[in-house]
Short mmCIF file of C-alpha atoms in Angstrom, two decimals:
data_model
loop_
_atom_site.label_atom_id
_atom_site.label_comp_id
_atom_site.label_asym_id
_atom_site.label_seq_id
_atom_site.Cartn_x
_atom_site.Cartn_y
_atom_site.Cartn_z
CA MET A 10 29.14 24.28 -0.15
CA VAL A 11 30.35 23.09 -3.55
CA ARG A 12 28.00 24.32 -6.23
CA VAL A 13 27.09 21.72 -8.84
CA ILE A 14 24.63 23.95 -10.69
CA HIS A 15 25.76 27.21 -12.29
CA THR A 16 23.14 29.66 -13.57
CA GLY A 17 24.98 32.92 -12.98
CA ASN A 18 22.84 33.81 -9.95
CA GLU A 19 24.49 32.90 -6.64
CA LEU A 20 21.24 32.60 -4.67
CA LEU A 21 19.60 30.49 -7.36
CA ASP A 22 22.73 28.31 -7.59
CA PHE A 23 22.70 27.79 -3.82
CA VAL A 24 19.01 26.82 -3.68
CA ALA A 25 19.29 24.58 -6.74
CA THR A 26 22.36 22.85 -5.29
CA ILE A 27 20.56 22.20 -1.99
CA ILE A 28 17.60 20.70 -3.85
CA TYR A 29 19.96 18.62 -5.97
CA PHE A 30 21.74 17.13 -2.96
CA ILE A 31 18.41 16.40 -1.24
CA LEU A 32 17.15 14.57 -4.33
CA VAL A 33 20.36 12.59 -4.75
CA SER A 34 20.42 11.56 -1.10
CA TYR A 35 16.63 11.18 -0.65
CA PRO A 36 16.63 7.33 -0.56
CA ILE A 37 19.47 7.36 1.98
CA LEU A 38 17.84 10.00 4.18
CA GLY A 39 14.50 8.20 3.90
CA SER A 40 15.96 4.87 4.99
CA PHE A 41 17.52 6.39 8.11
CA ALA A 42 14.32 8.31 8.87
CA TRP A 43 12.23 5.11 8.78
CA PHE A 44 14.89 3.32 10.83
CA ILE A 45 14.74 5.99 13.55
CA GLY A 46 10.95 6.03 13.29
CA VAL A 47 10.57 2.32 14.02
CA LEU A 48 12.90 2.67 17.02
CA CYS A 49 10.68 5.46 18.33
CA TYR A 50 7.58 3.35 17.77
CA SER A 51 9.11 0.34 19.50
CA PHE A 52 10.57 2.09 22.54
CA LEU A 53 8.70 5.38 22.98
CA PHE A 54 5.19 4.58 21.81
CA LYS A 55 4.45 1.28 23.49
CA TYR A 56 1.14 2.62 24.71
CA LYS A 57 -0.04 2.20 21.13
CA HIS A 58 -0.14 -1.56 21.71
CA ILE A 59 -3.16 -3.00 23.45
CA ASP A 60 -3.82 -6.23 25.29
CA TRP A 61 -6.42 -8.34 23.57
CA ALA A 62 -9.60 -8.67 25.61
CA GLU A 63 -11.93 -11.61 25.14
CA ILE A 64 -15.30 -10.46 23.83
CA PRO A 65 -18.27 -12.52 25.07
CA THR A 66 -20.34 -13.94 22.22
CA GLU A 67 -23.51 -12.25 23.44
CA VAL A 68 -21.98 -8.74 23.12
CA GLU A 69 -19.98 -9.21 19.91
CA PRO A 70 -20.61 -6.29 17.53
CA PHE A 71 -22.10 -7.51 14.25
CA ILE A 72 -19.53 -7.36 11.44
CA THR A 73 -19.98 -7.42 7.68
CA ILE A 74 -17.04 -8.95 5.83
CA MET A 75 -17.33 -7.35 2.41
CA VAL A 76 -15.63 -9.02 -0.55
CA PRO A 77 -15.68 -6.91 -3.74
CA ALA A 78 -15.10 -9.30 -6.65
CA HIS A 79 -14.59 -9.11 -10.38
CA ASN A 80 -13.68 -12.27 -12.34
CA GLU A 81 -12.28 -14.10 -9.33
CA GLU A 82 -13.17 -17.68 -10.28
CA VAL A 83 -9.71 -18.97 -9.36
CA VAL A 84 -9.66 -17.75 -5.75
CA ILE A 85 -13.19 -16.86 -4.64
CA GLU A 86 -14.27 -20.31 -3.43
CA ASP A 87 -11.20 -20.88 -1.29
CA THR A 88 -11.60 -17.42 0.23
CA ILE A 89 -15.29 -17.88 1.04
CA ASP A 90 -14.67 -21.35 2.50
CA TYR A 91 -11.99 -19.90 4.75
CA LEU A 92 -14.11 -16.94 5.88
CA MET A 93 -17.01 -19.25 6.69
CA THR A 94 -15.11 -21.97 8.56
CA LYS A 95 -11.85 -20.61 9.97
CA ILE A 96 -12.83 -17.32 11.65
CA ASN A 97 -12.99 -17.39 15.46
CA TYR A 98 -15.94 -15.04 15.71
CA GLY A 99 -19.66 -15.71 15.75
CA ASN A 100 -21.58 -12.55 14.92
CA TYR A 101 -20.78 -11.77 11.29
CA GLU A 102 -21.88 -12.12 7.69
CA VAL A 103 -20.01 -12.31 4.39
CA LEU A 104 -21.28 -9.97 1.69
CA VAL A 105 -19.84 -10.40 -1.81
CA THR A 106 -20.39 -7.57 -4.27
CA ASP A 107 -19.95 -9.19 -7.67
CA ASP A 108 -18.93 -6.30 -9.91
CA GLY A 109 -19.96 -7.46 -13.37
CA SER A 110 -17.97 -10.70 -13.44
CA THR A 111 -17.99 -12.43 -16.83
CA ASP A 112 -16.32 -15.69 -15.79
CA GLU A 113 -17.56 -18.48 -13.49
CA THR A 114 -17.63 -16.25 -10.40
CA PRO A 115 -21.45 -15.84 -10.35
CA ALA A 116 -22.03 -19.60 -10.69
CA ILE A 117 -19.56 -20.38 -7.92
CA LEU A 118 -21.17 -17.82 -5.61
CA ALA A 119 -24.66 -19.18 -6.34
CA ARG A 120 -23.50 -22.64 -5.32
CA LEU A 121 -21.79 -21.35 -2.19
CA GLN A 122 -24.92 -19.48 -1.10
CA LYS A 123 -26.72 -22.80 -0.81
CA LYS A 124 -23.91 -24.08 1.37
CA TYR A 125 -23.48 -21.07 3.69
CA PRO A 126 -26.56 -19.26 5.06
CA LYS A 127 -24.41 -16.31 6.23
CA LEU A 128 -23.25 -15.61 2.67
CA ARG A 129 -25.02 -12.83 0.78
CA VAL A 130 -24.30 -11.81 -2.81
CA ILE A 131 -25.10 -8.57 -4.60
CA ARG A 132 -24.81 -8.71 -8.37
CA ILE A 133 -23.78 -5.49 -10.15
CA ASP A 134 -24.41 -5.82 -13.89
CA LYS A 135 -21.66 -3.50 -15.15
CA ASN A 136 -18.05 -3.36 -13.94
CA LYS A 137 -17.54 0.07 -12.41
CA GLY A 138 -14.66 -0.65 -10.04
CA LYS A 139 -13.89 -1.74 -6.51
CA ALA A 140 -14.85 1.58 -4.91
CA HIS A 141 -18.25 1.54 -6.64
CA ALA A 142 -18.82 -2.09 -5.60
CA PHE A 143 -17.89 -1.24 -2.01
CA ASP A 144 -20.19 1.80 -1.92
CA ILE A 145 -23.09 -0.29 -3.26
CA GLY A 146 -22.39 -3.04 -0.74
CA MET A 147 -22.16 -0.53 2.11
CA ALA A 148 -25.85 0.28 1.62
CA PHE A 149 -26.72 -3.40 2.14
CA ALA A 150 -24.24 -4.16 4.94
CA LYS A 151 -25.90 -5.07 8.23
CA GLY A 152 -22.79 -4.51 10.34
CA ARG A 153 -21.77 -1.20 11.91
CA LEU A 154 -18.23 -2.43 11.38
CA ILE A 155 -17.23 -3.46 7.85
CA LEU A 156 -14.14 -5.50 7.03
CA SER A 157 -12.89 -4.90 3.51
CA ASN A 158 -11.51 -8.25 2.35
CA ASP A 159 -10.13 -8.80 -1.16
CA ALA A 160 -11.13 -11.95 -3.00
CA ASP A 161 -7.57 -13.31 -2.82
CA THR A 162 -7.03 -12.39 0.84
CA VAL A 163 -7.69 -14.12 4.16
CA PRO A 164 -7.21 -12.71 7.69
CA GLU A 165 -5.81 -14.74 10.57
CA PRO A 166 -8.51 -16.64 12.52
CA ASP A 167 -8.56 -14.20 15.48
CA ALA A 168 -8.51 -11.08 13.32
CA LEU A 169 -12.13 -10.01 13.80
CA SER A 170 -12.03 -10.02 17.60
CA ASN A 171 -8.65 -8.27 17.54
CA TYR A 172 -9.98 -5.59 15.20
CA VAL A 173 -12.99 -5.05 17.45
CA ASN A 174 -10.69 -4.53 20.45
CA TYR A 175 -9.54 -1.24 18.94
CA PHE A 176 -13.06 0.07 18.35
CA ILE A 177 -14.45 -0.77 21.80
CA ARG A 178 -11.52 0.46 23.89
CA PRO A 179 -11.62 3.90 25.58
CA GLY A 180 -11.16 6.56 22.92
CA GLY A 181 -12.10 4.17 20.16
CA ARG A 182 -15.24 6.06 19.17
CA ASN A 183 -13.14 8.41 17.01
CA ILE A 184 -11.41 5.59 15.13
CA SER A 185 -12.50 5.47 11.49
CA ALA A 186 -10.54 2.40 10.47
CA VAL A 187 -8.01 -0.13 11.67
CA THR A 188 -5.67 -1.52 9.04
CA ALA A 189 -3.70 -4.73 9.49
CA ASN A 190 -0.23 -5.99 8.63
CA MET A 191 0.27 -7.71 5.27
CA ASP A 192 1.86 -11.09 4.73
CA VAL A 193 2.42 -12.96 1.47
CA LYS A 194 0.41 -16.10 0.81
CA ASN A 195 2.13 -17.29 -2.40
CA ARG A 196 5.85 -17.32 -1.56
CA THR A 197 6.87 -19.98 -4.08
CA SER A 198 8.32 -17.59 -6.69
CA LEU A 199 11.33 -15.29 -6.47
CA LEU A 200 9.06 -12.26 -6.78
CA GLY A 201 6.80 -13.61 -4.05
CA LYS A 202 9.69 -14.05 -1.63
CA SER A 203 10.96 -10.55 -2.44
CA GLN A 204 7.53 -9.07 -1.73
CA THR A 205 7.54 -10.85 1.62
CA VAL A 206 10.36 -8.49 2.51
CA GLU A 207 8.47 -5.51 1.13
CA PHE A 208 4.94 -6.12 2.41
CA SER A 209 5.62 -7.75 5.74
CA SER A 210 8.50 -5.53 6.73
CA ILE A 211 9.06 -2.42 4.65
CA VAL A 212 5.39 -1.46 4.57
CA GLY A 213 5.17 -2.37 8.25
CA ILE A 214 8.08 -0.15 9.25
CA ILE A 215 6.69 2.82 7.33
CA LYS A 216 3.22 2.42 8.82
CA ARG A 217 4.72 2.03 12.32
CA THR A 218 6.57 5.32 11.90
CA GLN A 219 3.54 7.09 10.48
CA ALA A 220 1.25 5.85 13.26
CA GLY A 221 3.66 6.13 16.17
CA VAL A 222 5.59 9.29 15.27
CA LEU A 223 3.43 11.25 12.83
CA GLY A 224 0.09 10.28 14.35
CA GLY A 225 -1.62 9.18 11.14
CA LEU A 226 -1.47 6.89 8.12
CA TYR A 227 -0.71 7.68 4.49
CA ALA A 228 -2.80 4.72 3.32
CA TYR A 229 -4.85 1.81 4.55
CA SER A 230 -4.17 -1.74 3.41
CA GLY A 231 -7.08 -2.01 1.01
CA ALA A 232 -6.95 -5.80 1.00
CA ASN A 233 -7.90 -6.04 4.68
CA THR A 234 -9.05 -3.07 6.73
CA MET A 235 -11.94 -2.78 9.18
CA TYR A 236 -13.98 0.41 8.79
CA ARG A 237 -16.53 2.07 11.01
CA LYS A 238 -19.59 2.36 8.78
CA ASP A 239 -20.46 5.79 10.20
CA ALA A 240 -17.00 7.05 9.23
CA LEU A 241 -17.45 5.84 5.66
CA ILE A 242 -20.81 7.59 5.43
CA ASP A 243 -19.36 10.74 7.00
CA VAL A 244 -16.91 11.25 4.11
CA GLY A 245 -19.36 10.19 1.41
CA GLY A 246 -17.98 6.70 0.91
CA PHE A 247 -15.12 5.79 -1.42
CA ARG A 248 -14.11 8.01 -4.32
CA GLN A 249 -15.15 6.02 -7.38
CA ASP A 250 -12.90 7.80 -9.88
CA ARG A 251 -9.63 7.06 -8.08
CA ALA A 252 -7.13 4.31 -8.86
CA THR A 253 -6.56 3.45 -5.19
CA GLU A 254 -9.58 3.75 -2.97
CA ASP A 255 -7.59 2.80 0.15
CA ILE A 256 -5.24 5.80 -0.08
CA SER A 257 -8.03 8.25 -0.89
CA ILE A 258 -10.31 7.16 1.95
CA ALA A 259 -7.44 7.31 4.48
CA TRP A 260 -6.80 10.97 3.65
CA ASP A 261 -10.52 11.77 3.53
CA HIS A 262 -10.98 10.30 7.00
CA GLN A 263 -8.03 12.07 8.58
CA LEU A 264 -8.77 15.42 6.95
CA ASN A 265 -12.28 15.08 8.42
CA GLY A 266 -10.95 14.61 11.95
CA TRP A 267 -11.12 10.81 12.23
CA ILE A 268 -8.33 8.66 13.71
CA SER A 269 -6.69 5.96 11.57
CA VAL A 270 -4.91 3.08 13.29
CA PHE A 271 -2.27 0.58 12.17
CA ALA A 272 -2.41 -2.79 13.94
CA PRO A 273 0.91 -4.56 13.23
CA THR A 274 -0.01 -7.67 15.21
CA ILE A 275 -3.16 -8.37 13.19
CA ILE A 276 -2.02 -10.33 10.14
CA PHE A 277 -3.72 -11.05 6.86
CA PHE A 278 -2.43 -13.09 3.94
CA MET A 279 -2.72 -11.99 0.33
CA GLU A 280 -1.64 -13.23 -3.07
CA VAL A 281 0.96 -11.06 -4.79
CA PRO A 282 2.02 -10.71 -8.45
CA VAL A 283 4.24 -13.56 -9.61
CA SER A 284 5.33 -12.09 -12.95
CA LEU A 285 6.90 -8.80 -13.97
CA PRO A 286 3.92 -7.69 -16.12
CA MET A 287 1.52 -8.32 -13.20
CA LEU A 288 3.85 -6.49 -10.81
CA TYR A 289 4.14 -3.54 -13.17
CA ARG A 290 0.36 -3.24 -13.57
CA GLN A 291 -0.12 -3.35 -9.80
CA ARG A 292 2.53 -0.69 -9.17
CA LYS A 293 1.13 1.53 -11.92
CA ARG A 294 -2.22 1.55 -10.14
CA TRP A 295 -0.56 2.30 -6.78
CA ALA A 296 1.58 5.07 -8.25
CA LYS A 297 -1.35 6.69 -10.05
CA GLY A 298 -3.51 6.53 -6.93
CA GLY A 299 -0.79 8.05 -4.77
CA THR A 300 -0.28 10.94 -7.17
CA GLU A 301 -4.05 11.49 -7.39
CA VAL A 302 -4.27 11.82 -3.61
CA TRP A 303 -1.26 14.15 -3.62
CA LEU A 304 -2.90 16.40 -6.21
CA THR A 305 -6.31 16.26 -4.50
CA ASN A 306 -5.03 17.36 -1.11
CA PHE A 307 -2.22 19.71 -2.19
CA LYS A 308 -4.09 22.95 -1.45
CA LYS A 309 -5.59 21.65 1.80
CA VAL A 310 -2.17 20.85 3.26
CA LEU A 311 -0.37 23.84 1.73
CA PHE A 312 -2.76 26.41 3.19
CA HIS A 313 -3.07 24.67 6.58
CA PRO A 314 0.38 23.14 7.23
CA PHE A 315 0.21 23.38 11.04
CA GLU A 316 -3.31 22.03 11.43
CA ASN A 317 -1.80 18.55 11.66
CA ILE A 318 1.98 18.62 11.52
CA GLY A 319 2.30 14.85 11.20
CA ARG A 320 0.06 14.80 8.16
CA THR A 321 2.08 17.66 6.68
CA PHE A 322 5.30 15.66 7.09
CA MET A 323 3.68 12.70 5.32
CA PHE A 324 2.67 15.02 2.50
CA ILE A 325 6.18 16.46 2.25
CA ASP A 326 7.60 12.93 2.08
CA GLN A 327 5.18 12.05 -0.72
CA THR A 328 6.15 15.25 -2.53
CA PHE A 329 9.84 14.35 -2.42
CA SER A 330 9.01 10.78 -3.42
CA ILE A 331 7.25 11.98 -6.58
CA ILE A 332 9.94 14.54 -7.42
CA TRP A 333 12.70 12.01 -6.75
CA SER A 334 11.04 9.46 -9.04
CA LEU A 335 10.91 12.00 -11.86
CA PHE A 336 14.50 13.02 -11.08
CA PHE A 337 15.64 9.38 -11.08
CA CYS A 338 14.07 8.58 -14.45
CA ILE A 339 15.44 11.72 -16.10
CA SER A 340 18.90 11.19 -14.53
CA PHE A 341 19.00 7.56 -15.67
CA PHE A 342 18.09 8.62 -19.21
CA VAL A 343 20.81 11.32 -19.18
CA PHE A 344 23.29 8.80 -17.74
CA ILE A 345 22.69 6.38 -20.64
CA ILE A 346 23.10 9.17 -23.20
CA LEU A 347 26.34 10.44 -21.60
CA MET A 348 27.80 6.95 -21.44
CA GLY A 349 26.99 6.52 -25.12
CA ILE A 350 28.67 9.83 -25.97
CA TYR A 351 31.78 9.01 -23.91
CA LEU A 352 32.00 5.60 -25.52
CA TYR A 353 31.64 7.10 -28.98
CA GLN A 354 34.39 9.65 -28.17
CA GLY A 355 36.62 6.99 -26.67
CA ASN A 356 36.75 8.95 -23.40
CA PHE A 357 37.32 5.92 -21.17
CA GLU A 358 38.66 8.02 -18.29
CA GLN A 359 35.32 9.84 -18.03
CA ILE A 360 33.44 6.51 -18.31
CA TYR A 361 35.53 5.12 -15.43
CA ARG A 362 34.97 8.26 -13.32
CA THR A 363 31.20 8.28 -13.96
CA LEU A 364 30.82 4.58 -13.20
CA THR A 365 32.88 4.93 -10.00
CA ILE A 366 30.74 7.80 -8.69
CA SER A 367 27.56 5.91 -9.60
CA PHE A 368 28.83 2.75 -7.90
CA LEU A 369 29.68 4.65 -4.69
CA PHE A 370 26.24 6.25 -4.65
CA VAL A 371 24.52 2.88 -5.16
CA CYS A 372 26.64 1.40 -2.35
CA PHE A 373 25.52 4.11 0.07
CA GLU A 374 21.91 3.50 -0.94
CA MET A 375 22.31 -0.26 -0.45
CA ILE A 376 23.92 0.15 2.98
CA SER A 377 21.20 2.48 4.24
CA GLY A 378 18.55 0.22 2.71
CA ILE A 379 20.01 -2.86 4.40
CA ILE A 380 19.98 -1.09 7.78
CA GLN A 381 16.29 -0.28 7.26
CA LEU A 382 15.59 -3.84 6.10
CA ILE A 383 17.25 -5.45 9.10
CA ALA A 384 15.36 -3.19 11.50
CA SER A 385 12.06 -3.92 9.79
CA LEU A 386 12.61 -7.68 9.69
CA VAL A 387 13.53 -7.71 13.37
CA VAL A 388 10.45 -5.83 14.56
CA ASP A 389 7.99 -7.53 12.22
CA ASP A 390 6.57 -10.90 13.31
CA GLN A 391 9.20 -11.18 16.08
CA GLY A 392 12.05 -11.58 13.62
CA ARG A 393 10.71 -14.74 11.99
CA LYS A 394 11.22 -13.33 8.50
CA LEU A 395 14.92 -12.59 8.82
CA LYS A 396 15.55 -15.58 6.57
CA TYR A 397 14.04 -13.58 3.68
CA MET A 398 16.91 -11.10 3.92
CA LEU A 399 18.48 -13.18 1.16
CA PHE A 400 15.95 -11.70 -1.28
CA ALA A 401 16.46 -8.09 -0.20
CA PRO A 402 18.83 -7.15 -3.09
CA LEU A 403 16.13 -7.93 -5.66
CA TYR A 404 13.69 -5.72 -3.78
CA MET A 405 16.14 -2.82 -3.52
CA LEU A 406 17.32 -3.01 -7.14
CA LEU A 407 14.18 -4.01 -9.03
CA PHE A 408 11.27 -2.71 -6.97
CA TRP A 409 12.75 0.74 -6.38
CA MET A 410 13.22 1.18 -10.13
CA VAL A 411 9.73 -0.15 -10.94
CA ASN A 412 8.14 2.17 -8.39
CA ALA A 413 10.00 5.19 -9.74
CA ILE A 414 9.16 4.36 -13.36
CA THR A 415 5.46 3.87 -12.61
CA ILE A 416 5.23 7.26 -10.89
CA MET A 417 6.81 8.81 -13.98
CA THR A 418 4.49 7.05 -16.44
CA THR A 419 1.27 7.68 -14.48
CA PHE A 420 1.81 11.33 -13.57
CA ILE A 421 -0.10 12.72 -16.57
CA PRO A 422 -2.96 10.16 -16.27
CA ALA A 423 -3.28 11.15 -12.58
CA ILE A 424 -3.64 14.81 -13.58
CA LYS A 425 -6.34 13.81 -16.10
CA THR A 426 -8.21 12.02 -13.30
CA ILE A 427 -8.18 15.12 -11.12
CA LEU A 428 -9.53 17.11 -14.08
CA GLY A 429 -12.52 14.75 -14.24
CA TYR A 430 -11.43 12.09 -16.71
CA GLY A 431 -10.70 9.31 -14.24
CA SER A 432 -12.21 5.85 -14.04
CA GLY A 433 -12.34 3.36 -11.19
CA THR A 434 -12.98 0.25 -13.29
CA TRP A 435 -10.71 -2.65 -12.49
CA LYS A 436 -9.15 -5.64 -14.11
CA SER A 437 -8.46 -8.69 -11.99
CA PRO A 438 -4.95 -10.20 -11.97
CA GLU A 439 -4.29 -12.96 -14.49
CA ARG A 440 -4.20 -16.03 -12.28
CA LYS A 441 -3.71 -19.61 -13.33
CA MET A 442 -6.41 -22.10 -12.40
CA LYS A 443 -4.97 -24.54 -9.86
CA TYR A 444 -7.47 -27.15 -10.91
CA LYS A 445 -10.66 -27.20 -12.93
CA ARG A 446 -13.72 -26.66 -10.81
CA THR A 447 -16.98 -28.40 -11.52
CA THR A 448 -20.20 -26.57 -10.85
CA THR A 449 -23.54 -28.13 -10.09
CA LYS A 450 -26.70 -26.92 -11.71
#
């Protein structure tokens, strides 16, 4: 093997060179791994799919649809109207936990309560975060099954009965949560269309591989997941000092022996960021939460790697993802400096050589990424989203960089959280009012 790192110690050079090549080729290896994984899920793990059984109204399990909300005046009324009128299920309630909203959200909810008898609202005076709001609401939830539903999210009409199918089937008593497949509601912008590729397909292909090959899930879809209330109580509820409650609770469940399920044919629709600042804030929260979970469970997985080999592989993948992100940011910074030095020296031959190698590497990444994208778009929603392949380059060029940068910038804050200085408070996305609402007194 050609050594690219020279320290004077042959063994150290060899190990460092191996690590270097793994880091350089990590995106390419990852793309092919997910591609093979979705093939395994599709052709070798068909027993994971279930046929939907009709549930008679008289035996429907009671469900609490919980909507944690903080300053959601733009979307909350449309969401509640949908949940009250469009769901093909009879035995449920909607419980909104208003986490210290300072806008018109409380007034809108008060008006909606008069309109819908099945709507309950819990007012929390001080904003302490989504996890805190969910834990408070859990104490008041009447249902033994709880659907977490974000204020800007709506499930498909048959979602509740399809969720329940998983819990009532043979072997379903050990299922802690069933998480659905994401779709984008606001596809009018370029960023929205690009996230259609990411959420509906890329996330779907990764979760398919994790569920079908590794036997677990790295994270739930926090915007729409149905939980067994007993499983939430068993792990002490959601961690209130974490940036992403959905990743933390998934690991807490699985480390406690519960089964987590991905249901790719249950669809929910969510609003996504439509500007770069909004996207960056969202990805910072995701990156920080992922690193927090990685740090929290590092010792548990390290000292018991064979207790659940699938979970260990997910942890190894997350480890390389974090290291690669740091490696990418440092390498990009060094690349800019070197190009500046070569330009200053007038060394155009070295500039040409460096750019050529970089271009070839990016091409390999793009080719492997396109193979993964095509596979994911084919298996997701029966290939109906193949038309969004046009927006794949933006996802692969912009989103990969944003995700790597956010892991780099949130690594230290994640460590501070683990040391006890974390906060779960949230800030709602900056949405534009579609039209001015009028409230009645």
